[in-house]
Amino acid sequence: MLGGGISQRHLACGLGVGEGHGAAIVGERVAGPATMAGHDSETQYKFTGFKKYFNSYTLTGRRNYVIATYASIAMIILYFTLKPKKQTPAVTGK
């Protein structure tokens, strides 16, 4: 490749300038190995049971972990603030 043009490898793969070798054209957007967790990433994982709702691969799974963490912290705070105070026994004079 001379002069900064498109290489023969790019032409053979059907890729244009700026597209990586691992990229594949899907509709109007480019999806490649750099595509991480996003809206479409949930379709590639088939979880069952507990992992369906709590996992680190999908946005929904991570969101559920955050909600559960915040809810448990709030419950601990509410428990200690709303529990009845201990009454000291009354001292009676003899």
JSON list of C-alpha atoms in Angstrom, two decimals:
[
{"chain": "A", "resi": 1, "resn": "MET", "atom": "CA", "xyz": [0.00, 0.00, 0.00]},
{"chain": "A", "resi": 2, "resn": "LEU", "atom": "CA", "xyz": [1.50, 3.26, -1.10]},
{"chain": "A", "resi": 3, "resn": "GLY", "atom": "CA", "xyz": [0.31, 6.78, -0.56]},
{"chain": "A", "resi": 4, "resn": "GLY", "atom": "CA", "xyz": [-2.19, 6.15, 2.29]},
{"chain": "A", "resi": 5, "resn": "GLY", "atom": "CA", "xyz": [-4.99, 4.76, 0.13]},
{"chain": "A", "resi": 6, "resn": "ILE", "atom": "CA", "xyz": [-7.17, 1.74, 0.78]},
{"chain": "A", "resi": 7, "resn": "SER", "atom": "CA", "xyz": [-5.18, -1.50, 0.98]},
{"chain": "A", "resi": 8, "resn": "GLN", "atom": "CA", "xyz": [-5.94, -4.60, -1.06]},
{"chain": "A", "resi": 9, "resn": "ARG", "atom": "CA", "xyz": [-7.05, -6.36, 2.12]},
{"chain": "A", "resi": 10, "resn": "HIS", "atom": "CA", "xyz": [-9.66, -3.68, 2.77]},
{"chain": "A", "resi": 11, "resn": "LEU", "atom": "CA", "xyz": [-10.92, -3.91, -0.78]},
{"chain": "A", "resi": 12, "resn": "ALA", "atom": "CA", "xyz": [-11.16, -7.70, -0.62]},
{"chain": "A", "resi": 13, "resn": "CYS", "atom": "CA", "xyz": [-13.12, -7.54, 2.65]},
{"chain": "A", "resi": 14, "resn": "GLY", "atom": "CA", "xyz": [-15.43, -4.85, 1.32]},
{"chain": "A", "resi": 15, "resn": "LEU", "atom": "CA", "xyz": [-14.38, -2.43, 4.04]},
{"chain": "A", "resi": 16, "resn": "GLY", "atom": "CA", "xyz": [-13.99, 1.25, 3.53]},
{"chain": "A", "resi": 17, "resn": "VAL", "atom": "CA", "xyz": [-11.62, 3.72, 5.12]},
{"chain": "A", "resi": 18, "resn": "GLY", "atom": "CA", "xyz": [-11.83, 3.84, 8.93]},
{"chain": "A", "resi": 19, "resn": "GLU", "atom": "CA", "xyz": [-13.46, 0.45, 9.40]},
{"chain": "A", "resi": 20, "resn": "GLY", "atom": "CA", "xyz": [-11.54, -2.23, 11.24]},
{"chain": "A", "resi": 21, "resn": "HIS", "atom": "CA", "xyz": [-10.92, -5.77, 10.07]},
{"chain": "A", "resi": 22, "resn": "GLY", "atom": "CA", "xyz": [-13.16, -7.20, 12.83]},
{"chain": "A", "resi": 23, "resn": "ALA", "atom": "CA", "xyz": [-16.11, -4.99, 12.00]},
{"chain": "A", "resi": 24, "resn": "ALA", "atom": "CA", "xyz": [-19.25, -6.21, 10.28]},
{"chain": "A", "resi": 25, "resn": "ILE", "atom": "CA", "xyz": [-21.89, -3.98, 8.77]},
{"chain": "A", "resi": 26, "resn": "VAL", "atom": "CA", "xyz": [-25.26, -4.52, 10.44]},
{"chain": "A", "resi": 27, "resn": "GLY", "atom": "CA", "xyz": [-28.00, -2.41, 8.92]},
{"chain": "A", "resi": 28, "resn": "GLU", "atom": "CA", "xyz": [-26.71, 1.14, 9.03]},
{"chain": "A", "resi": 29, "resn": "ARG", "atom": "CA", "xyz": [-24.32, 0.83, 11.95]},
{"chain": "A", "resi": 30, "resn": "VAL", "atom": "CA", "xyz": [-20.99, -0.90, 12.34]},
{"chain": "A", "resi": 31, "resn": "ALA", "atom": "CA", "xyz": [-20.83, -3.63, 14.97]},
{"chain": "A", "resi": 32, "resn": "GLY", "atom": "CA", "xyz": [-17.45, -5.11, 15.72]},
{"chain": "A", "resi": 33, "resn": "PRO", "atom": "CA", "xyz": [-15.38, -6.55, 18.54]},
{"chain": "A", "resi": 34, "resn": "ALA", "atom": "CA", "xyz": [-15.35, -3.15, 20.28]},
{"chain": "A", "resi": 35, "resn": "THR", "atom": "CA", "xyz": [-19.13, -3.31, 20.80]},
{"chain": "A", "resi": 36, "resn": "MET", "atom": "CA", "xyz": [-19.63, -3.86, 24.51]},
{"chain": "A", "resi": 37, "resn": "ALA", "atom": "CA", "xyz": [-22.66, -3.67, 26.75]},
{"chain": "A", "resi": 38, "resn": "GLY", "atom": "CA", "xyz": [-25.42, -1.71, 25.15]},
{"chain": "A", "resi": 39, "resn": "HIS", "atom": "CA", "xyz": [-29.04, -1.99, 24.22]},
{"chain": "A", "resi": 40, "resn": "ASP", "atom": "CA", "xyz": [-28.51, -4.82, 21.69]},
{"chain": "A", "resi": 41, "resn": "SER", "atom": "CA", "xyz": [-26.08, -6.81, 23.83]},
{"chain": "A", "resi": 42, "resn": "GLU", "atom": "CA", "xyz": [-28.87, -8.49, 25.81]},
{"chain": "A", "resi": 43, "resn": "THR", "atom": "CA", "xyz": [-29.92, -10.54, 22.80]},
{"chain": "A", "resi": 44, "resn": "GLN", "atom": "CA", "xyz": [-26.68, -12.50, 22.65]},
{"chain": "A", "resi": 45, "resn": "TYR", "atom": "CA", "xyz": [-26.92, -13.86, 26.21]},
{"chain": "A", "resi": 46, "resn": "LYS", "atom": "CA", "xyz": [-29.50, -16.46, 27.20]},
{"chain": "A", "resi": 47, "resn": "PHE", "atom": "CA", "xyz": [-29.56, -16.50, 30.99]},
{"chain": "A", "resi": 48, "resn": "THR", "atom": "CA", "xyz": [-32.02, -18.43, 33.12]},
{"chain": "A", "resi": 49, "resn": "GLY", "atom": "CA", "xyz": [-32.96, -18.25, 36.76]},
{"chain": "A", "resi": 50, "resn": "PHE", "atom": "CA", "xyz": [-31.19, -15.76, 39.04]},
{"chain": "A", "resi": 51, "resn": "LYS", "atom": "CA", "xyz": [-28.65, -14.77, 36.37]},
{"chain": "A", "resi": 52, "resn": "LYS", "atom": "CA", "xyz": [-31.45, -13.62, 34.07]},
{"chain": "A", "resi": 53, "resn": "TYR", "atom": "CA", "xyz": [-32.10, -10.65, 36.37]},
{"chain": "A", "resi": 54, "resn": "PHE", "atom": "CA", "xyz": [-28.71, -10.17, 38.08]},
{"chain": "A", "resi": 55, "resn": "ASN", "atom": "CA", "xyz": [-25.61, -10.35, 35.86]},
{"chain": "A", "resi": 56, "resn": "SER", "atom": "CA", "xyz": [-22.68, -8.14, 34.91]},
{"chain": "A", "resi": 57, "resn": "TYR", "atom": "CA", "xyz": [-23.04, -8.53, 31.13]},
{"chain": "A", "resi": 58, "resn": "THR", "atom": "CA", "xyz": [-26.24, -6.61, 30.41]},
{"chain": "A", "resi": 59, "resn": "LEU", "atom": "CA", "xyz": [-27.40, -3.15, 31.37]},
{"chain": "A", "resi": 60, "resn": "THR", "atom": "CA", "xyz": [-30.54, -4.59, 32.95]},
{"chain": "A", "resi": 61, "resn": "GLY", "atom": "CA", "xyz": [-28.54, -7.00, 35.09]},
{"chain": "A", "resi": 62, "resn": "ARG", "atom": "CA", "xyz": [-26.20, -4.30, 36.31]},
{"chain": "A", "resi": 63, "resn": "ARG", "atom": "CA", "xyz": [-29.11, -1.95, 36.98]},
{"chain": "A", "resi": 64, "resn": "ASN", "atom": "CA", "xyz": [-30.80, -4.61, 39.11]},
{"chain": "A", "resi": 65, "resn": "TYR", "atom": "CA", "xyz": [-27.61, -5.02, 41.20]},
{"chain": "A", "resi": 66, "resn": "VAL", "atom": "CA", "xyz": [-27.53, -1.27, 41.81]},
{"chain": "A", "resi": 67, "resn": "ILE", "atom": "CA", "xyz": [-31.21, -1.15, 42.78]},
{"chain": "A", "resi": 68, "resn": "ALA", "atom": "CA", "xyz": [-30.79, -4.11, 45.16]},
{"chain": "A", "resi": 69, "resn": "THR", "atom": "CA", "xyz": [-27.73, -2.51, 46.77]},
{"chain": "A", "resi": 70, "resn": "TYR", "atom": "CA", "xyz": [-29.45, 0.84, 47.31]},
{"chain": "A", "resi": 71, "resn": "ALA", "atom": "CA", "xyz": [-32.60, -0.85, 48.63]},
{"chain": "A", "resi": 72, "resn": "SER", "atom": "CA", "xyz": [-30.64, -2.92, 51.15]},
{"chain": "A", "resi": 73, "resn": "ILE", "atom": "CA", "xyz": [-28.74, 0.14, 52.39]},
{"chain": "A", "resi": 74, "resn": "ALA", "atom": "CA", "xyz": [-32.04, 2.03, 52.75]},
{"chain": "A", "resi": 75, "resn": "MET", "atom": "CA", "xyz": [-33.60, -0.86, 54.68]},
{"chain": "A", "resi": 76, "resn": "ILE", "atom": "CA", "xyz": [-30.68, -0.97, 57.13]},
{"chain": "A", "resi": 77, "resn": "ILE", "atom": "CA", "xyz": [-30.92, 2.78, 57.72]},
{"chain": "A", "resi": 78, "resn": "LEU", "atom": "CA", "xyz": [-34.70, 2.59, 58.21]},
{"chain": "A", "resi": 79, "resn": "TYR", "atom": "CA", "xyz": [-34.36, -0.33, 60.63]},
{"chain": "A", "resi": 80, "resn": "PHE", "atom": "CA", "xyz": [-31.96, 1.51, 62.91]},
{"chain": "A", "resi": 81, "resn": "THR", "atom": "CA", "xyz": [-33.81, 4.83, 62.79]},
{"chain": "A", "resi": 82, "resn": "LEU", "atom": "CA", "xyz": [-37.30, 3.42, 63.37]},
{"chain": "A", "resi": 83, "resn": "LYS", "atom": "CA", "xyz": [-36.64, 0.67, 65.91]},
{"chain": "A", "resi": 84, "resn": "PRO", "atom": "CA", "xyz": [-38.07, 1.42, 69.35]},
{"chain": "A", "resi": 85, "resn": "LYS", "atom": "CA", "xyz": [-35.69, 2.88, 71.90]},
{"chain": "A", "resi": 86, "resn": "LYS", "atom": "CA", "xyz": [-34.88, 0.84, 74.98]},
{"chain": "A", "resi": 87, "resn": "GLN", "atom": "CA", "xyz": [-36.61, 2.12, 78.08]},
{"chain": "A", "resi": 88, "resn": "THR", "atom": "CA", "xyz": [-34.54, 2.41, 81.19]},
{"chain": "A", "resi": 89, "resn": "PRO", "atom": "CA", "xyz": [-36.14, 0.79, 84.21]},
{"chain": "A", "resi": 90, "resn": "ALA", "atom": "CA", "xyz": [-37.69, 3.27, 86.61]},
{"chain": "A", "resi": 91, "resn": "VAL", "atom": "CA", "xyz": [-35.83, 3.59, 89.90]},
{"chain": "A", "resi": 92, "resn": "THR", "atom": "CA", "xyz": [-38.22, 3.19, 92.77]},
{"chain": "A", "resi": 93, "resn": "GLY", "atom": "CA", "xyz": [-37.30, 4.48, 96.20]},
{"chain": "A", "resi": 94, "resn": "LYS", "atom": "CA", "xyz": [-37.40, 2.03, 99.13]}
]
